PDB file of C-alpha atoms in Angstrom:
ATOM      1  CA  LYS X   1      43.261  41.330 -20.458  1.00 33.00           C
ATOM      2  CA  ALA X   2      40.600  38.601 -20.505  1.00 34.00           C
ATOM      3  CA  GLU X   3      38.791  37.576 -17.356  1.00 40.00           C
ATOM      4  CA  VAL X   4      37.684  34.095 -16.265  1.00 39.00           C
ATOM      5  CA  VAL X   5      33.956  33.695 -15.655  1.00 40.00           C
ATOM      6  CA  THR X   6      32.271  30.480 -14.474  1.00 40.00           C
ATOM      7  CA  VAL X   7      28.762  29.844 -15.772  1.00 41.00           C
ATOM      8  CA  GLU X   8      26.179  27.145 -15.187  1.00 41.00           C
ATOM      9  CA  THR X   9      25.958  24.307 -17.726  1.00 40.00           C
ATOM     10  CA  GLU X  10      22.444  25.331 -18.732  1.00 46.00           C
ATOM     11  CA  ASP X  11      23.867  28.583 -20.135  1.00 46.00           C
ATOM     12  CA  TYR X  12      26.334  26.850 -22.443  1.00 50.00           C
ATOM     13  CA  GLU X  13      25.513  23.243 -23.212  1.00 51.00           C
ATOM     14  CA  ILE X  14      28.253  20.724 -23.935  1.00 53.00           C
ATOM     15  CA  ALA X  15      26.762  17.856 -25.901  1.00 53.00           C
ATOM     16  CA  VAL X  16      28.368  14.568 -24.887  1.00 53.00           C
ATOM     17  CA  ASN X  17      27.318  12.007 -27.463  1.00 53.00           C
ATOM     18  CA  GLU X  18      27.068   8.388 -26.360  1.00 52.00           C
ATOM     19  CA  PRO X  19      30.170   6.429 -27.327  1.00 50.00           C
ATOM     20  CA  VAL X  20      29.858   3.903 -30.095  1.00 47.00           C
ATOM     21  CA  ALA X  21      30.080   0.275 -28.944  1.00 45.00           C
ATOM     22  CA  ASP X  22      33.680  -0.954 -28.714  1.00 47.00           C
ATOM     23  CA  SER X  23      34.936   2.637 -28.929  1.00 53.00           C
ATOM     24  CA  LEU X  24      36.725   4.515 -26.190  1.00 65.00           C
ATOM     25  CA  SER X  25      36.252   7.959 -27.637  1.00 70.00           C
ATOM     26  CA  ILE X  26      33.475  10.515 -27.293  1.00 74.00           C
ATOM     27  CA  GLU X  27      32.530  13.376 -29.582  1.00 76.00           C
ATOM     28  CA  LEU X  28      31.971  16.673 -27.750  1.00 80.00           C
ATOM     29  CA  SER X  29      30.174  19.549 -29.397  1.00 80.00           C
ATOM     30  CA  TRP X  30      29.072  23.018 -28.396  1.00 79.00           C
ATOM     31  CA  ASN X  31      27.260  25.877 -30.048  1.00 79.00           C
ATOM     32  CA  VAL X  32      28.341  29.068 -28.320  1.00 82.00           C
ATOM     33  CA  GLU X  33      27.623  32.281 -30.194  1.00 83.00           C
ATOM     34  CA  GLY X  34      30.711  34.432 -30.586  1.00 85.00           C
ATOM     35  CA  CYS X  35      33.118  31.701 -29.466  1.00 87.00           C
ATOM     36  CA  GLU X  36      36.494  32.346 -31.066  1.00 89.00           C
ATOM     37  CA  LYS X  37      38.293  29.366 -29.579  1.00 91.00           C
ATOM     38  CA  ALA X  38      37.667  26.698 -26.949  1.00 89.00           C
ATOM     39  CA  TRP X  39      40.106  24.803 -24.722  1.00 89.00           C
ATOM     40  CA  ILE X  40      39.116  21.300 -23.636  1.00 87.00           C
ATOM     41  CA  TYR X  41      40.212  20.044 -20.207  1.00 85.00           C
ATOM     42  CA  TYR X  42      39.342  16.680 -18.697  1.00 82.00           C
ATOM     43  CA  GLY X  43      40.231  14.342 -15.852  1.00 80.00           C
ATOM     44  CA  THR X  44      38.790  11.772 -13.477  1.00 77.00           C
ATOM     45  CA  SER X  45      38.169  14.333 -10.721  1.00 78.00           C
ATOM     46  CA  LEU X  46      37.819  18.082 -10.517  1.00 76.00           C
ATOM     47  CA  ASP X  47      41.239  18.138  -8.832  1.00 81.00           C
ATOM     48  CA  ASN X  48      43.104  16.531 -11.754  1.00 79.00           C
ATOM     49  CA  ILE X  49      41.575  18.232 -14.801  1.00 82.00           C
ATOM     50  CA  LYS X  50      44.296  18.990 -17.340  1.00 84.00           C
ATOM     51  CA  ILE X  51      44.286  20.667 -20.728  1.00 82.00           C
ATOM     52  CA  TYR X  52      43.793  18.197 -23.544  1.00 84.00           C
ATOM     53  CA  ALA X  53      43.348  20.247 -26.703  1.00 88.00           C
ATOM     54  CA  SER X  54      41.871  23.344 -28.266  1.00 90.00           C
ATOM     55  CA  SER X  55      39.342  23.777 -31.057  1.00 91.00           C
ATOM     56  CA  THR X  56      37.949  26.520 -33.256  1.00 91.00           C
ATOM     57  CA  THR X  57      35.311  24.272 -34.869  1.00 88.00           C
ATOM     58  CA  GLY X  58      32.722  23.797 -32.101  1.00 84.00           C
ATOM     59  CA  SER X  59      33.510  20.119 -31.636  1.00 84.00           C
ATOM     60  CA  TYR X  60      36.276  17.780 -30.541  1.00 84.00           C
ATOM     61  CA  THR X  61      36.735  14.036 -30.085  1.00 81.00           C
ATOM     62  CA  LEU X  62      38.181  12.877 -26.763  1.00 79.00           C
ATOM     63  CA  ASP X  63      39.903   9.554 -27.196  1.00 74.00           C
ATOM     64  CA  ARG X  64      42.015   7.192 -25.106  1.00 67.00           C
ATOM     65  CA  LEU X  65      39.243   6.973 -22.523  1.00 71.00           C
ATOM     66  CA  GLN X  66      38.699   3.960 -20.297  1.00 67.00           C
ATOM     67  CA  SER X  67      35.435   2.098 -19.940  1.00 62.00           C
ATOM     68  CA  ASN X  68      33.220   2.646 -16.892  1.00 63.00           C
ATOM     69  CA  VAL X  69      35.163   5.682 -15.640  1.00 70.00           C
ATOM     70  CA  THR X  70      33.593   8.989 -14.623  1.00 72.00           C
ATOM     71  CA  TYR X  71      35.195  11.960 -16.374  1.00 75.00           C
ATOM     72  CA  TYR X  72      34.927  15.661 -15.660  1.00 78.00           C
ATOM     73  CA  ILE X  73      35.116  17.946 -18.672  1.00 80.00           C
ATOM     74  CA  GLN X  74      35.693  21.655 -18.620  1.00 81.00           C
ATOM     75  CA  ILE X  75      35.537  23.722 -21.739  1.00 83.00           C
ATOM     76  CA  GLN X  76      36.839  27.239 -21.599  1.00 85.00           C
ATOM     77  CA  TYR X  77      35.446  29.491 -24.325  1.00 85.00           C
ATOM     78  CA  LEU X  78      36.970  32.754 -25.504  1.00 87.00           C
ATOM     79  CA  ILE X  79      34.027  35.061 -26.275  1.00 85.00           C
ATOM     80  CA  ASP X  80      34.726  38.707 -27.095  1.00 82.00           C
ATOM     81  CA  GLY X  81      37.908  38.713 -25.002  1.00 82.00           C
ATOM     82  CA  VAL X  82      36.254  36.996 -22.004  1.00 83.00           C
ATOM     83  CA  TYR X  83      37.071  33.439 -20.930  1.00 83.00           C
ATOM     84  CA  VAL X  84      33.918  31.554 -19.936  1.00 84.00           C
ATOM     85  CA  THR X  85      34.251  28.123 -18.289  1.00 80.00           C
ATOM     86  CA  ASP X  86      31.660  25.343 -18.419  1.00 76.00           C
ATOM     87  CA  THR X  87      31.852  21.972 -16.617  1.00 69.00           C
ATOM     88  CA  GLU X  88      30.185  18.661 -17.526  1.00 71.00           C
ATOM     89  CA  ILE X  89      30.403  15.300 -15.733  1.00 65.00           C
ATOM     90  CA  PHE X  90      29.934  12.019 -17.598  1.00 62.00           C
ATOM     91  CA  THR X  91      30.759   8.331 -17.353  1.00 57.00           C
ATOM     92  CA  VAL X  92      32.114   6.412 -20.308  1.00 56.00           C
ATOM     93  CA  SER X  93      30.090   3.217 -20.561  1.00 48.00           C
ATOM     94  CA  THR X  94      31.040   1.137 -23.538  1.00 44.00           C
ATOM     95  CA  THR X  95      30.535  -2.473 -24.462  1.00 44.00           C
ATOM     96  CA  VAL X  96      34.160  -3.472 -24.321  1.00 46.00           C
ATOM     97  CA  ASP X  97      34.587  -7.088 -25.346  1.00 49.00           C
ATOM     98  CA  ASP X  98      35.655  -9.124 -22.310  1.00 48.00           C
ATOM     99  CA  LYS X  99      37.742 -11.307 -24.647  1.00 50.00           C
ATOM    100  CA  PHE X 100      40.181  -8.402 -24.916  1.00 63.00           C
ATOM    101  CA  ASN X 101      41.257  -8.922 -21.302  1.00 71.00           C
ATOM    102  CA  VAL X 102      45.019  -8.880 -20.995  1.00 80.00           C
ATOM    103  CA  VAL X 103      46.893 -11.696 -19.301  1.00 85.00           C
ATOM    104  CA  ALA X 104      50.408 -10.741 -18.222  1.00 88.00           C
ATOM    105  CA  GLU X 105      52.884 -12.931 -16.404  1.00 89.00           C
ATOM    106  CA  ALA X 106      56.261 -11.913 -15.032  1.00 88.00           C
ATOM    107  CA  THR X 107      59.069 -14.420 -15.548  1.00 88.00           C
ATOM    108  CA  GLU X 108      62.734 -14.269 -14.640  1.00 89.00           C
ATOM    109  CA  ASP X 109      63.503 -13.231 -18.249  1.00 90.00           C
ATOM    110  CA  GLY X 110      60.761 -10.635 -18.759  1.00 90.00           C
ATOM    111  CA  ILE X 111      57.012 -10.300 -19.118  1.00 91.00           C
ATOM    112  CA  ASN X 112      54.723 -12.471 -21.282  1.00 92.00           C
ATOM    113  CA  VAL X 113      51.579 -10.670 -22.445  1.00 91.00           C
ATOM    114  CA  ASP X 114      48.620 -12.352 -24.210  1.00 90.00           C
ATOM    115  CA  TRP X 115      45.196 -11.127 -25.345  1.00 85.00           C
ATOM    116  CA  ALA X 116      42.455 -12.166 -27.765  1.00 81.00           C
ATOM    117  CA  GLU X 117      42.334 -10.583 -31.200  1.00 82.00           C
ATOM    118  CA  LEU X 118      40.288  -7.410 -31.476  1.00 79.00           C
ATOM    119  CA  GLU X 119      38.278  -7.657 -34.692  1.00 75.00           C
ATOM    120  CA  GLY X 120      39.544  -5.139 -37.253  1.00 78.00           C
ATOM    121  CA  ALA X 121      42.584  -4.081 -35.228  1.00 82.00           C
ATOM    122  CA  GLU X 122      45.534  -3.076 -37.378  1.00 87.00           C
ATOM    123  CA  LYS X 123      48.024  -2.967 -34.528  1.00 89.00           C
ATOM    124  CA  TYR X 124      48.382  -3.072 -30.777  1.00 89.00           C
ATOM    125  CA  TRP X 125      50.529  -1.040 -28.431  1.00 88.00           C
ATOM    126  CA  VAL X 126      51.840  -2.797 -25.373  1.00 91.00           C
ATOM    127  CA  GLU X 127      52.812  -0.431 -22.563  1.00 89.00           C
ATOM    128  CA  ILE X 128      54.639  -1.474 -19.424  1.00 89.00           C
ATOM    129  CA  GLU X 129      54.774   1.093 -16.645  1.00 88.00           C
ATOM    130  CA  THR X 130      57.329   0.514 -13.914  1.00 85.00           C
ATOM    131  CA  ASP X 131      58.431   2.753 -11.055  1.00 82.00           C
ATOM    132  CA  GLU X 132      61.579   3.640 -12.990  1.00 82.00           C
ATOM    133  CA  LYS X 133      60.585   3.738 -16.647  1.00 87.00           C
ATOM    134  CA  ASN X 134      57.764   3.230 -19.146  1.00 87.00           C
ATOM    135  CA  TYR X 135      58.217   0.891 -22.112  1.00 90.00           C
ATOM    136  CA  ILE X 136      56.090   1.027 -25.268  1.00 90.00           C
ATOM    137  CA  TYR X 137      56.056  -1.636 -27.980  1.00 91.00           C
ATOM    138  CA  ALA X 138      54.055  -1.912 -31.207  1.00 91.00           C
ATOM    139  CA  THR X 139      52.948  -5.253 -32.593  1.00 92.00           C
ATOM    140  CA  THR X 140      50.388  -6.822 -34.909  1.00 92.00           C
ATOM    141  CA  ASP X 141      50.350 -10.090 -32.937  1.00 92.00           C
ATOM    142  CA  THR X 142      48.149 -10.950 -29.975  1.00 91.00           C
ATOM    143  CA  GLU X 143      51.005 -12.090 -27.807  1.00 92.00           C
ATOM    144  CA  PHE X 144      54.183 -10.343 -26.843  1.00 92.00           C
ATOM    145  CA  PHE X 145      57.312 -10.923 -24.799  1.00 93.00           C
ATOM    146  CA  ALA X 146      58.912  -7.848 -23.252  1.00 91.00           C
ATOM    147  CA  PRO X 147      62.461  -8.262 -21.959  1.00 90.00           C
ATOM    148  CA  VAL X 148      61.594  -6.068 -18.971  1.00 85.00           C
ATOM    149  CA  ILE X 149      62.272  -7.400 -15.510  1.00 79.00           C
ATOM    150  CA  ALA X 150      60.087  -5.549 -13.032  1.00 76.00           C
ATOM    151  CA  GLU X 151      57.859  -6.167 -10.075  1.00 75.00           C
ATOM    152  CA  ASN X 152      54.721  -4.171  -9.328  1.00 82.00           C
ATOM    153  CA  CYS X 153      54.113  -2.815 -12.806  1.00 87.00           C
ATOM    154  CA  THR X 154      51.099  -2.085 -14.994  1.00 86.00           C
ATOM    155  CA  VAL X 155      50.755  -3.732 -18.397  1.00 88.00           C
ATOM    156  CA  SER X 156      48.339  -2.128 -20.874  1.00 84.00           C
ATOM    157  CA  VAL X 157      47.330  -3.151 -24.373  1.00 87.00           C
ATOM    158  CA  LYS X 158      45.643  -0.724 -26.772  1.00 83.00           C
ATOM    159  CA  GLY X 159      43.958  -1.920 -29.961  1.00 82.00           C
ATOM    160  CA  TYR X 160      43.985   0.439 -32.957  1.00 80.00           C
ATOM    161  CA  ILE X 161      41.564   0.637 -35.892  1.00 75.00           C
ATOM    162  CA  ASP X 162      42.043   3.442 -38.444  1.00 72.00           C
ATOM    163  CA  ASN X 163      44.857   4.836 -36.263  1.00 71.00           C
ATOM    164  CA  ARG X 164      42.475   5.393 -33.320  1.00 69.00           C
ATOM    165  CA  VAL X 165      42.419   3.593 -29.988  1.00 69.00           C
ATOM    166  CA  VAL X 166      39.233   1.526 -29.927  1.00 66.00           C
ATOM    167  CA  ASN X 167      39.912  -0.736 -26.988  1.00 67.00           C
ATOM    168  CA  TYR X 168      42.188  -0.492 -23.975  1.00 68.00           C
ATOM    169  CA  TYR X 169      42.827  -2.857 -21.121  1.00 71.00           C
ATOM    170  CA  SER X 170      45.300  -2.790 -18.214  1.00 71.00           C
ATOM    171  CA  VAL X 171      46.393  -5.308 -15.639  1.00 75.00           C
ATOM    172  CA  GLU X 172      48.658  -5.000 -12.581  1.00 79.00           C
ATOM    173  CA  ILE X 173      51.364  -7.593 -12.040  1.00 84.00           C
TER     174      ILE X 173
END
């Protein structure tokens, strides 16, 4: 049975590369001798870290991140039957275009959502989170009407280029 060991970050270094402008993803890499597999966990506090993925290649791209948010990453390595955990803290700071701001307005018939075009975007996903249900719509336009009648909901728009989220913006209504 494998054991869990916590080590200092200077023993096993997680490289967190700076995100590319207008990108909400970060490439993680590690070079740990004897590592058979690594599990990547992340969250916005040490209390809410959840498993995200696993890798056998020594690198992984975290995507769907939000700008100007501090993230906590833990990578758990399997080395010769022993699980070794490493923690890194970083803040995603990207140059997200302010023109991508989402404007959402609730009407008696539903929700109108508008945003400026994200250069190079192939599609957008509009997500509406209510207390009862989440709604997801795909569109290539920069405006959308959702026949959802809800108060106190969150409306998010994600822009996609090459099937990857490159910009994300949410607004509460």
